[in-house]
Short mmCIF file of C-alpha atoms in Angstrom, two decimals:
data_model
loop_
_atom_site.label_atom_id
_atom_site.label_comp_id
_atom_site.label_asym_id
_atom_site.label_seq_id
_atom_site.Cartn_x
_atom_site.Cartn_y
_atom_site.Cartn_z
CA MET A 8 -151.44 -76.11 31.94
CA TRP A 9 -148.66 -76.46 34.50
CA ARG A 10 -146.01 -73.78 34.09
CA LYS A 11 -142.28 -74.16 34.29
CA ALA A 12 -141.04 -73.47 37.82
CA SER A 13 -137.57 -72.85 39.15
CA ALA A 14 -135.94 -75.47 41.30
CA ALA A 15 -135.82 -72.86 44.04
CA ALA A 16 -139.00 -74.39 45.40
CA LEU A 17 -137.27 -77.74 45.63
CA LEU A 18 -134.42 -76.16 47.55
CA ALA A 19 -136.87 -74.83 50.13
CA LEU A 20 -138.34 -78.12 51.29
CA ALA A 21 -139.75 -76.28 54.27
CA VAL A 22 -140.53 -73.32 52.06
CA GLY A 23 -139.30 -70.24 53.88
CA TYR A 24 -138.40 -66.73 52.82
CA PHE A 25 -136.36 -64.76 55.25
CA TYR A 26 -136.28 -61.36 56.90
CA TYR A 27 -132.57 -61.27 57.73
CA GLY A 28 -131.66 -59.20 60.80
CA SER A 29 -128.13 -57.84 61.03
CA PRO A 30 -126.51 -54.42 61.30
CA ASP A 31 -123.83 -55.46 58.74
CA LEU A 32 -126.16 -55.04 55.77
CA PRO A 33 -123.79 -53.42 53.23
CA GLU A 34 -121.23 -56.18 53.78
CA GLN A 35 -123.93 -58.84 53.33
CA ILE A 36 -125.14 -57.26 50.11
CA LEU A 37 -121.61 -57.33 48.73
CA GLN A 38 -121.33 -60.98 49.76
CA HIS A 39 -124.36 -61.85 47.62
CA ILE A 40 -123.03 -60.18 44.46
CA SER A 41 -121.11 -62.57 42.24
CA LEU A 42 -117.92 -60.77 41.15
CA PRO A 43 -115.16 -62.10 38.93
CA ASN A 44 -112.36 -63.80 40.82
CA PHE A 45 -109.14 -62.09 39.75
CA GLN A 46 -107.01 -64.03 42.21
CA SER A 47 -104.49 -66.21 40.40
CA THR A 48 -102.51 -69.03 41.92
CA SER A 49 -99.98 -71.21 40.20
CA PRO A 50 -100.87 -74.92 40.06
CA SER A 51 -97.96 -75.84 42.30
CA GLN A 52 -99.34 -73.62 45.05
CA ASN A 53 -102.88 -74.96 44.96
CA SER A 54 -104.33 -75.46 48.43
CA VAL A 55 -106.28 -78.62 49.27
CA GLU A 56 -109.45 -76.47 49.18
CA GLN A 57 -108.63 -75.36 45.62
CA VAL A 58 -108.00 -78.95 44.54
CA ILE A 59 -111.33 -80.14 45.98
CA SER A 60 -113.31 -77.22 44.54
CA ALA A 61 -111.78 -77.73 41.09
CA ALA A 62 -112.52 -81.46 41.28
CA TRP A 63 -116.16 -80.70 42.10
CA GLU A 64 -116.49 -78.53 39.00
CA THR A 65 -115.09 -81.31 36.84
CA LEU A 66 -116.82 -84.32 38.39
CA ILE A 67 -120.32 -83.00 39.23
CA THR A 68 -122.51 -83.80 36.24
CA LEU A 69 -126.27 -84.10 35.91
CA PRO A 70 -127.65 -87.61 35.40
CA THR A 71 -128.70 -88.89 31.98
CA ARG A 72 -132.34 -89.13 33.08
CA GLN A 73 -133.48 -86.14 35.15
CA TRP A 74 -136.65 -85.38 37.08
CA SER A 75 -139.16 -83.38 35.04
CA LYS A 76 -141.88 -82.85 37.66
CA VAL A 77 -141.34 -82.63 41.42
CA ALA A 78 -144.12 -82.19 43.99
CA VAL A 79 -142.99 -80.53 47.23
CA GLY A 80 -144.99 -80.36 50.47
CA VAL A 81 -146.26 -79.80 53.04
CA ASN A 82 -144.38 -77.41 55.34
CA ALA A 83 -144.64 -73.78 54.15
CA CYS A 84 -143.99 -70.62 56.15
CA VAL A 85 -142.39 -67.19 56.27
CA ASP A 86 -139.12 -67.25 58.21
CA VAL A 87 -138.04 -64.22 60.27
CA VAL A 88 -134.26 -64.45 60.67
CA VAL A 89 -132.59 -62.38 63.40
CA SER A 90 -129.60 -62.44 65.71
CA GLY A 91 -130.59 -64.76 68.56
CA VAL A 92 -128.62 -62.86 71.19
CA GLY A 93 -129.88 -59.54 69.83
CA LEU A 94 -133.52 -60.60 70.03
CA LEU A 95 -133.21 -62.01 73.56
CA GLN A 96 -131.52 -58.78 74.67
CA ALA A 97 -134.35 -56.81 73.05
CA LEU A 98 -136.77 -58.94 75.11
CA ALA A 99 -134.86 -57.86 78.27
CA VAL A 100 -133.85 -61.44 79.02
CA ASP A 101 -130.63 -61.94 80.97
CA PRO A 102 -128.18 -64.75 80.09
CA GLY A 103 -128.11 -67.77 82.34
CA THR A 104 -127.79 -71.54 82.15
CA GLY A 105 -129.08 -73.69 79.33
CA MET A 106 -131.78 -76.36 79.51
CA ASP A 107 -133.61 -78.16 76.71
CA HIS A 108 -137.42 -78.03 76.62
CA GLU A 109 -139.53 -80.25 74.38
CA VAL A 110 -142.12 -77.46 74.16
CA LEU A 111 -141.54 -73.77 74.94
CA HIS A 112 -144.08 -72.04 77.20
CA SER A 113 -142.36 -68.72 78.05
CA LYS A 114 -139.47 -66.35 77.35
CA GLU A 115 -137.48 -68.14 80.05
CA ASP A 116 -137.99 -71.49 78.31
CA LEU A 117 -136.87 -69.85 75.05
CA LYS A 118 -133.75 -68.42 76.66
CA GLU A 119 -132.78 -71.71 78.31
CA ALA A 120 -133.32 -73.76 75.16
CA PHE A 121 -131.43 -71.24 73.02
CA ILE A 122 -128.43 -71.30 75.39
CA HIS A 123 -128.56 -75.11 75.57
CA PHE A 124 -128.10 -75.43 71.81
CA MET A 125 -125.89 -72.36 71.33
CA GLU A 126 -123.22 -73.72 73.67
CA ARG A 127 -123.22 -76.93 71.62
CA GLY A 128 -123.29 -75.17 68.26
CA ALA A 129 -126.27 -77.37 67.38
CA ALA A 130 -129.39 -76.67 65.33
CA ALA A 131 -132.82 -77.27 66.84
CA GLU A 132 -136.51 -76.48 66.34
CA ARG A 133 -139.21 -76.21 69.00
CA PHE A 134 -142.93 -75.41 69.26
CA PHE A 135 -143.97 -72.34 71.32
CA SER A 136 -147.30 -73.14 72.97
CA ASP A 137 -148.43 -69.65 74.05
CA SER A 138 -149.90 -67.87 71.02
CA GLU A 139 -150.05 -64.38 72.60
CA ALA A 140 -146.50 -64.58 73.96
CA PHE A 141 -145.27 -65.79 70.57
CA GLN A 142 -146.93 -62.85 68.83
CA ARG A 143 -145.24 -60.42 71.26
CA ILE A 144 -141.86 -61.99 70.56
CA ALA A 145 -142.56 -61.96 66.81
CA ARG A 146 -143.33 -58.24 66.97
CA ALA A 147 -140.03 -57.62 68.76
CA ALA A 148 -138.25 -59.62 66.05
CA ALA A 149 -139.94 -57.60 63.30
CA GLU A 150 -138.74 -54.38 64.95
CA TYR A 151 -135.17 -55.63 65.20
CA PRO A 152 -133.02 -54.07 62.41
CA GLY A 153 -133.18 -56.24 59.34
CA ASN A 154 -133.48 -56.58 55.59
CA ALA A 155 -136.21 -58.36 53.65
CA ALA A 156 -134.68 -60.66 51.08
CA LEU A 157 -135.81 -63.52 48.92
CA ILE A 158 -133.71 -66.64 49.34
CA GLY A 159 -133.39 -69.70 47.22
CA GLN A 160 -133.28 -68.47 43.59
CA LYS A 161 -129.82 -69.97 43.04
CA LEU A 162 -131.26 -73.27 41.74
CA ALA A 163 -133.12 -71.51 38.95
CA THR A 164 -130.47 -72.97 36.64
CA TYR A 165 -132.83 -75.94 36.22
CA PRO A 166 -135.49 -74.29 34.01
CA ASP A 167 -136.90 -77.59 32.75
CA LEU A 168 -138.03 -78.68 36.21
CA MET A 169 -141.72 -78.22 36.98
CA VAL A 170 -142.56 -77.84 40.67
CA LEU A 171 -145.84 -78.17 42.55
CA LEU A 172 -145.73 -76.52 45.97
CA CYS A 173 -148.38 -77.45 48.50
CA GLY A 174 -148.60 -76.17 52.08
CA PRO A 175 -150.31 -73.43 54.12
CA VAL A 176 -149.46 -70.47 51.86
CA GLY A 177 -150.55 -67.08 53.22
CA PRO A 178 -150.57 -63.73 51.37
CA LYS A 179 -146.99 -62.71 52.30
CA LEU A 180 -145.49 -66.03 51.24
CA HIS A 181 -147.62 -66.13 48.08
CA GLU A 182 -146.38 -62.66 47.16
CA MET A 183 -142.76 -63.77 47.62
CA LEU A 184 -143.02 -66.96 45.58
CA ASP A 185 -141.81 -67.00 41.99
CA GLU A 186 -144.85 -66.57 39.73
CA GLN A 187 -143.94 -69.80 37.94
CA ILE A 188 -144.29 -71.94 41.07
CA VAL A 189 -147.58 -73.84 40.98
CA VAL A 190 -149.64 -73.55 44.19
CA PRO A 191 -152.99 -75.38 44.36
CA PRO A 192 -155.82 -72.97 45.29
CA GLU A 193 -156.71 -75.23 48.22
CA SER A 194 -153.30 -74.45 49.78
CA LEU A 195 -153.97 -70.71 50.04
CA GLN A 196 -154.97 -69.34 53.44
CA GLN A 197 -155.74 -65.88 54.82
CA THR A 198 -152.79 -65.61 57.22
CA ASP A 199 -149.14 -66.62 57.03
CA GLU A 200 -147.39 -68.97 59.40
CA TYR A 201 -144.24 -67.37 60.81
CA HIS A 202 -141.16 -69.16 62.12
CA LEU A 203 -138.56 -67.22 64.12
CA ILE A 204 -134.96 -68.15 63.28
CA LEU A 205 -132.45 -67.15 65.96
CA GLU A 206 -128.97 -67.32 64.43
CA TYR A 207 -125.58 -67.10 66.15
CA LYS A 208 -122.04 -66.87 64.82
CA ALA A 209 -119.03 -69.05 65.59
CA GLY A 210 -117.33 -67.69 68.72
CA GLU A 211 -120.27 -65.40 69.60
CA GLN A 212 -120.69 -64.95 73.35
CA TRP A 213 -123.66 -64.24 75.59
CA GLY A 214 -122.87 -64.25 79.27
CA SER A 215 -120.72 -67.30 79.91
CA THR A 216 -121.97 -69.10 76.78
CA GLN A 217 -119.81 -69.22 73.65
CA ALA A 218 -120.90 -70.84 70.39
CA PRO A 219 -118.33 -73.33 69.02
CA GLN A 220 -119.74 -72.92 65.50
CA ALA A 221 -122.42 -70.94 63.66
CA ASN A 222 -125.94 -72.34 63.72
CA ARG A 223 -129.57 -71.47 64.48
CA PHE A 224 -132.48 -72.13 66.81
CA ILE A 225 -135.98 -72.17 65.30
CA PHE A 226 -139.31 -71.79 67.11
CA SER A 227 -142.89 -71.10 66.10
CA HIS A 228 -146.55 -71.24 67.09
CA ASP A 229 -147.48 -72.88 63.82
CA VAL A 230 -150.72 -74.83 64.06
CA SER A 231 -151.34 -75.37 60.32
CA ASN A 232 -147.94 -76.95 59.70
CA GLY A 233 -148.05 -78.58 63.14
CA GLU A 234 -151.17 -80.49 62.15
CA MET A 235 -149.90 -81.09 58.57
CA SER A 236 -153.28 -79.72 57.48
CA SER A 237 -152.26 -79.60 53.80
CA LEU A 238 -151.21 -83.25 53.48
CA GLU A 239 -154.45 -84.60 52.03
CA THR A 240 -154.68 -81.63 49.64
CA PHE A 241 -151.11 -82.33 48.58
CA VAL A 242 -151.74 -86.02 47.87
CA ALA A 243 -154.98 -85.23 46.01
CA SER A 244 -153.08 -82.76 43.77
CA LEU A 245 -150.65 -85.44 42.60
CA ASP A 246 -153.13 -87.17 40.27
CA GLU A 247 -153.36 -84.14 38.01
CA PHE A 248 -149.74 -82.97 38.37
CA GLU A 249 -148.27 -86.47 37.79
CA PRO A 250 -144.84 -85.92 39.40
CA ASP A 251 -141.92 -88.31 38.99
CA LEU A 252 -140.60 -87.39 42.48
CA VAL A 253 -142.36 -86.40 45.71
CA VAL A 254 -140.56 -84.50 48.49
CA LEU A 255 -142.14 -84.44 51.96
CA SER A 256 -141.19 -82.36 54.99
CA GLY A 257 -142.89 -81.17 58.15
CA LEU A 258 -143.48 -84.36 60.12
CA HIS A 259 -141.36 -82.93 62.95
CA MET A 260 -143.86 -80.09 63.39
CA MET A 261 -146.54 -82.45 64.72
CA GLU A 262 -144.43 -83.31 67.76
CA GLY A 263 -145.30 -80.04 69.51
CA GLN A 264 -149.03 -80.70 69.24
CA GLY A 265 -148.99 -83.36 71.94
CA ARG A 266 -149.08 -87.15 71.90
CA GLU A 267 -152.84 -87.56 71.44
CA LEU A 268 -152.85 -85.44 68.28
CA TRP A 269 -149.66 -86.80 66.73
CA GLU A 270 -150.63 -90.42 67.31
CA GLU A 271 -153.91 -89.96 65.42
CA ARG A 272 -152.53 -87.60 62.78
CA LEU A 273 -149.53 -89.83 62.05
CA LYS A 274 -151.86 -92.74 61.26
CA GLU A 275 -153.75 -90.48 58.83
CA ALA A 276 -150.45 -89.30 57.32
CA VAL A 277 -149.32 -92.89 56.74
CA LEU A 278 -152.61 -93.65 54.96
CA ALA A 279 -152.27 -90.53 52.81
CA ILE A 280 -148.64 -91.29 51.88
CA SER A 281 -149.63 -94.87 51.08
CA ASP A 282 -152.10 -93.51 48.50
CA ILE A 283 -149.25 -92.09 46.41
CA ARG A 284 -148.60 -94.23 43.35
CA LYS A 285 -146.06 -96.95 44.06
CA ASP A 286 -143.91 -96.08 41.04
CA ILE A 287 -143.23 -92.55 42.37
CA PRO A 288 -140.22 -92.30 44.73
CA ILE A 289 -140.80 -90.30 47.92
CA HIS A 290 -138.09 -88.38 49.77
CA LEU A 291 -138.71 -87.51 53.44
CA GLU A 292 -136.74 -84.66 54.99
CA LEU A 293 -136.34 -85.04 58.76
CA ALA A 294 -135.73 -82.25 61.28
CA SER A 295 -135.01 -81.74 64.97
CA MET A 296 -137.18 -83.75 67.40
CA THR A 297 -137.09 -84.52 71.14
CA ASP A 298 -139.78 -87.18 71.72
CA LYS A 299 -138.26 -90.67 71.32
CA ASP A 300 -141.69 -92.29 71.06
CA TYR A 301 -142.63 -89.97 68.21
CA MET A 302 -139.32 -90.54 66.41
CA ASN A 303 -139.71 -94.29 66.87
CA SER A 304 -143.23 -94.14 65.41
CA ILE A 305 -141.90 -92.32 62.34
CA MET A 306 -139.13 -94.90 62.04
CA GLN A 307 -141.55 -97.83 62.28
CA GLU A 308 -144.49 -96.47 60.28
CA VAL A 309 -143.22 -93.83 57.82
CA MET A 310 -139.66 -94.74 56.87
CA PRO A 311 -140.57 -98.12 55.36
CA ILE A 312 -143.05 -96.45 52.95
CA VAL A 313 -140.68 -93.75 51.61
CA SER A 314 -137.79 -94.29 49.22
CA SER A 315 -135.27 -91.78 50.56
CA ILE A 316 -134.59 -89.70 53.68
CA GLY A 317 -132.39 -86.70 54.45
CA LEU A 318 -131.06 -85.91 57.94
CA ASN A 319 -128.17 -84.41 59.92
CA GLU A 320 -125.97 -85.75 62.70
CA GLN A 321 -128.33 -84.81 65.56
CA GLU A 322 -131.30 -86.43 63.88
CA LEU A 323 -129.25 -89.54 63.03
CA LEU A 324 -128.08 -90.08 66.62
CA PHE A 325 -131.54 -89.36 68.06
CA LEU A 326 -133.04 -91.84 65.61
CA SER A 327 -130.59 -94.51 66.81
CA GLN A 328 -131.31 -93.66 70.45
CA ALA A 329 -135.07 -93.90 69.84
CA GLY A 330 -134.70 -97.30 68.18
CA GLN A 331 -131.89 -98.61 70.42
CA GLY A 332 -129.57 -98.84 67.43
CA PRO A 333 -125.76 -98.62 67.16
CA HIS A 334 -123.98 -96.16 69.47
CA ALA A 335 -127.28 -95.25 71.16
CA ASP A 336 -125.41 -94.95 74.46
CA MET A 337 -123.70 -91.77 73.26
CA ALA A 338 -125.34 -88.66 74.70
CA THR A 339 -124.03 -86.49 71.88
CA TRP A 340 -121.36 -86.38 69.21
CA LYS A 341 -117.93 -85.25 70.35
CA GLY A 342 -116.73 -82.81 67.74
CA ILE A 343 -116.90 -83.99 64.12
CA PRO A 344 -119.00 -87.19 64.05
CA ASP A 345 -116.90 -90.31 63.55
CA VAL A 346 -117.38 -91.61 59.98
CA GLY A 347 -117.37 -95.23 61.17
CA GLN A 348 -120.08 -94.60 63.74
CA VAL A 349 -122.23 -92.73 61.21
CA SER A 350 -121.73 -95.60 58.76
CA ASP A 351 -122.87 -98.11 61.41
CA ILE A 352 -126.12 -96.23 62.07
CA LEU A 353 -126.89 -95.68 58.38
CA LEU A 354 -126.42 -99.39 57.68
CA TRP A 355 -128.64 -100.29 60.65
CA ILE A 356 -131.45 -98.04 59.37
CA LEU A 357 -131.38 -99.58 55.89
CA GLU A 358 -131.17 -103.11 57.30
CA GLN A 359 -133.92 -102.66 59.89
CA HIS A 360 -136.28 -100.28 58.05
CA GLY A 361 -135.17 -100.38 54.41
CA ARG A 362 -134.87 -102.75 51.50
CA SER A 363 -131.31 -103.96 52.08
CA GLU A 364 -132.51 -107.45 51.17
CA PRO A 365 -134.62 -108.26 48.07
CA SER A 366 -137.14 -110.09 50.26
CA SER A 367 -137.91 -106.94 52.29
CA GLU A 368 -141.26 -105.22 51.77
CA ALA A 369 -139.85 -101.82 52.77
CA ASP A 370 -139.29 -99.08 50.17
CA LEU A 371 -136.39 -97.19 51.79
CA THR A 372 -133.24 -97.51 49.65
CA ARG A 373 -131.45 -94.17 50.07
CA ILE A 374 -130.21 -91.98 52.97
CA HIS A 375 -128.53 -88.59 52.46
CA PHE A 376 -126.62 -87.72 55.65
CA HIS A 377 -125.05 -84.31 56.18
CA THR A 378 -122.94 -82.80 58.92
CA LEU A 379 -120.80 -79.65 58.95
CA ALA A 380 -117.57 -81.28 57.74
CA TYR A 381 -118.74 -84.05 55.39
CA HIS A 382 -121.70 -85.77 53.73
CA ILE A 383 -122.52 -89.45 53.08
CA LEU A 384 -124.99 -90.99 50.64
CA ALA A 385 -125.89 -94.56 51.60
CA THR A 386 -127.87 -96.46 48.96
CA VAL A 387 -129.06 -100.02 48.52
CA ASP A 388 -127.39 -101.50 45.43
CA GLY A 389 -129.44 -101.56 42.24
CA TYR A 390 -131.75 -98.57 42.79
CA TRP A 391 -129.86 -95.28 42.47
CA GLY A 392 -127.25 -93.88 40.07
CA ASN A 393 -124.97 -90.83 39.79
CA GLN A 394 -124.49 -90.84 43.56
CA ALA A 395 -120.87 -89.61 43.52
CA ALA A 396 -122.00 -86.47 41.67
CA ALA A 397 -125.07 -86.18 43.93
CA VAL A 398 -123.13 -86.23 47.20
CA MET A 399 -120.55 -83.77 45.85
CA ALA A 400 -123.32 -81.45 44.60
CA GLY A 401 -124.84 -81.36 48.08
CA ALA A 402 -121.47 -80.54 49.63
CA ARG A 403 -120.78 -77.82 47.06
CA VAL A 404 -124.07 -76.03 47.71
CA ALA A 405 -123.42 -76.19 51.49
CA SER A 406 -120.00 -74.60 50.95
CA SER A 407 -121.30 -71.76 48.78
CA GLN A 408 -124.67 -71.04 50.41
CA ALA A 409 -123.26 -70.81 53.94
CA CYS A 410 -121.03 -67.98 52.70
CA GLY A 411 -123.97 -66.33 50.94
CA LEU A 412 -122.43 -66.90 47.51
CA GLN A 413 -123.50 -68.47 44.23
CA SER A 414 -120.27 -70.46 43.91
CA VAL A 415 -117.44 -71.61 46.17
CA ASP A 416 -114.79 -69.00 47.04
CA VAL A 417 -111.78 -71.03 48.22
CA SER A 418 -110.42 -68.07 50.19
CA LYS A 419 -113.50 -68.16 52.43
CA VAL A 420 -113.69 -71.88 53.17
CA GLU A 421 -111.58 -74.50 54.92
CA LEU A 422 -111.29 -78.28 55.12
CA LYS A 423 -112.39 -79.76 58.46
CA ALA A 424 -113.17 -83.35 57.51
CA PRO A 425 -110.70 -86.14 58.29
CA LEU A 426 -108.83 -87.39 55.23
CA GLN A 427 -108.41 -90.82 56.85
CA PHE A 428 -111.17 -92.76 58.60
CA HIS A 429 -112.72 -96.23 58.97
CA SER A 430 -115.76 -97.82 57.35
CA SER A 431 -117.10 -98.94 60.75
CA HIS A 432 -116.47 -98.19 64.39
CA THR A 433 -116.86 -101.70 65.81
CA GLU A 434 -116.97 -104.60 63.38
CA PRO A 435 -114.01 -105.70 61.21
CA ARG A 436 -113.42 -102.48 59.39
CA GLU A 437 -111.66 -101.03 56.39
CA LYS A 438 -109.22 -98.12 56.67
CA LEU A 439 -110.19 -95.49 54.10
CA SER A 440 -108.83 -92.17 52.85
CA LEU A 441 -110.14 -89.24 50.84
CA ASN A 442 -108.21 -88.06 47.78
CA PRO A 443 -108.74 -84.27 47.33
CA ALA A 444 -108.31 -84.63 43.55
CA GLU A 445 -111.14 -87.17 43.46
CA PRO A 446 -113.05 -86.15 46.59
CA VAL A 447 -115.45 -89.09 46.93
CA THR A 448 -114.61 -92.21 48.93
CA VAL A 449 -116.71 -95.31 48.23
CA TRP A 450 -117.12 -98.46 50.32
CA ARG A 451 -119.63 -101.30 50.55
CA ARG A 452 -121.17 -103.16 53.47
CA GLY A 453 -123.46 -105.99 52.46
CA ASN A 454 -125.88 -104.70 49.82
CA VAL A 455 -125.33 -101.04 50.76
CA THR A 456 -122.85 -98.67 49.06
CA PHE A 457 -121.57 -95.55 50.82
CA HIS A 458 -120.36 -92.40 49.00
CA MET A 459 -118.61 -89.88 51.25
CA THR A 460 -117.30 -86.42 50.37
CA THR A 461 -115.90 -83.51 52.36
CA VAL A 462 -117.50 -80.10 52.78
CA LEU A 463 -115.43 -76.94 52.39
CA VAL A 464 -116.68 -75.21 55.54
CA CYS A 465 -117.39 -71.49 55.35
CA LYS A 466 -115.05 -69.64 57.76
CA GLN A 467 -117.54 -66.83 58.45
CA PRO A 468 -121.00 -68.16 57.54
CA LEU A 469 -123.68 -65.62 56.71
CA ARG A 470 -126.50 -68.13 56.46
CA THR A 471 -127.21 -71.40 58.28
CA VAL A 472 -130.99 -71.53 57.76
CA GLY A 473 -132.13 -73.88 55.04
CA LEU A 474 -128.73 -75.51 54.45
CA GLY A 475 -130.07 -78.99 55.11
CA ASP A 476 -132.93 -78.38 52.67
CA ALA A 477 -130.52 -77.09 50.02
CA ILE A 478 -128.20 -80.07 50.49
CA SER A 479 -130.97 -82.63 50.14
CA ALA A 480 -132.54 -80.79 47.20
CA GLU A 481 -129.28 -80.57 45.28
CA GLY A 482 -128.54 -84.22 46.02
CA LEU A 483 -131.94 -85.20 44.64
CA VAL A 484 -131.53 -83.09 41.50
CA TYR A 485 -128.29 -84.94 40.72
CA SER A 486 -129.64 -88.40 41.62
CA GLU A 487 -131.06 -90.86 39.13
CA LEU A 488 -133.29 -93.88 39.53
CA LYS A 489 -131.46 -96.81 37.95
CA THR A 490 -134.65 -98.81 37.50
CA GLN A 491 -138.34 -98.01 37.19
CA GLN A 492 -139.47 -100.93 39.31
CA PRO A 493 -142.26 -100.03 41.77
CA PHE A 494 -141.16 -98.80 45.19
#
């Protein structure tokens, strides 16, 4: 009999537990302890952050009909989280100039790619091709001062949610998982897959490079996840588990395996996903990629057969560049992404690869977009409900988890999102504003409705790893299918 599992597994779409490396351990421990807030402020002195946080608590409500069984796969690993600059210094690597690499082959490649993204404050993930060199770097990371900690138990407030977790689960990860999380025996393997997470803080310097905001750079030599070896096992497990929602992640890992492998494996993945019952919605979580051909293949072959996707600003722009969509001529976002430009790309995705028209054969009806300062849920009318609460719930968990807390502390966060913006960047557009007391702005374009809310950005983030997963997971928990028509 399937046992009740905490929604922590849903939060970790790419299931990772972290060794967190930092000399400031006592301070971090204190940050994770929920203490009463004795600070009192009169209503007349409420800051905009207090107004937004209070509105979230009032307006975020669970949907009438909630998911009872969620199947999550297929990217599972143990994450080793360390200071990026500290690890590179431990490897005796000198600072220099940044350069992106699609695949890392050496310490120099690692250094250049890390600097490239650190100076932009951008998240990224790359495959490290040399197994022996990766193991040497991993050993150096393990020796770097750190604290082993389990992450992701904060969503255990959903005790009625049953979760199936399928992916390459080794002994260390299996030991760390909550005993209630269901792992098919076929998913167990003799060794763990490790991902190295190199974090940096806002304003942190290394040589001439300074990070404009906190973020992380991820790399691994992960063949099991890279080949999505658990996908068929995952799909085969669904018949017995009978989920009412499927969450997929890990497609980005195949990119580092080379074109010949990903072309063949992607075809097999599409066939496997197509075998999932048509009445079960599928959410696909995207991640950092560099190969436009690969991204375009995912856009053409995978997106039309899933119901929902989650992605950040880098992935959104790269997706548009790969498909020659709106604003594809931009090399990168300049500061906070323009709401109108984001809206243009989201609409284009749903019109070109989703079911924005009833005559379309595509299944995609929902996109959950997140960036540091704000989030947008774009949904095709008639399919999803409770989206105002869902988008706010995702923003709230980003605000609390980045600070390492269970709830939002308004003294530790700040508003960075624009309170006035436009519904589009180019076409006849509507001027919109965000009311802090009701912090969701709604607009429509054709058959697509947009829900936008601000994030209260953590001033001194303790954790950037897994935020995208947490945002998408929370948004899904609070979302509701309005109809049970087949996808």
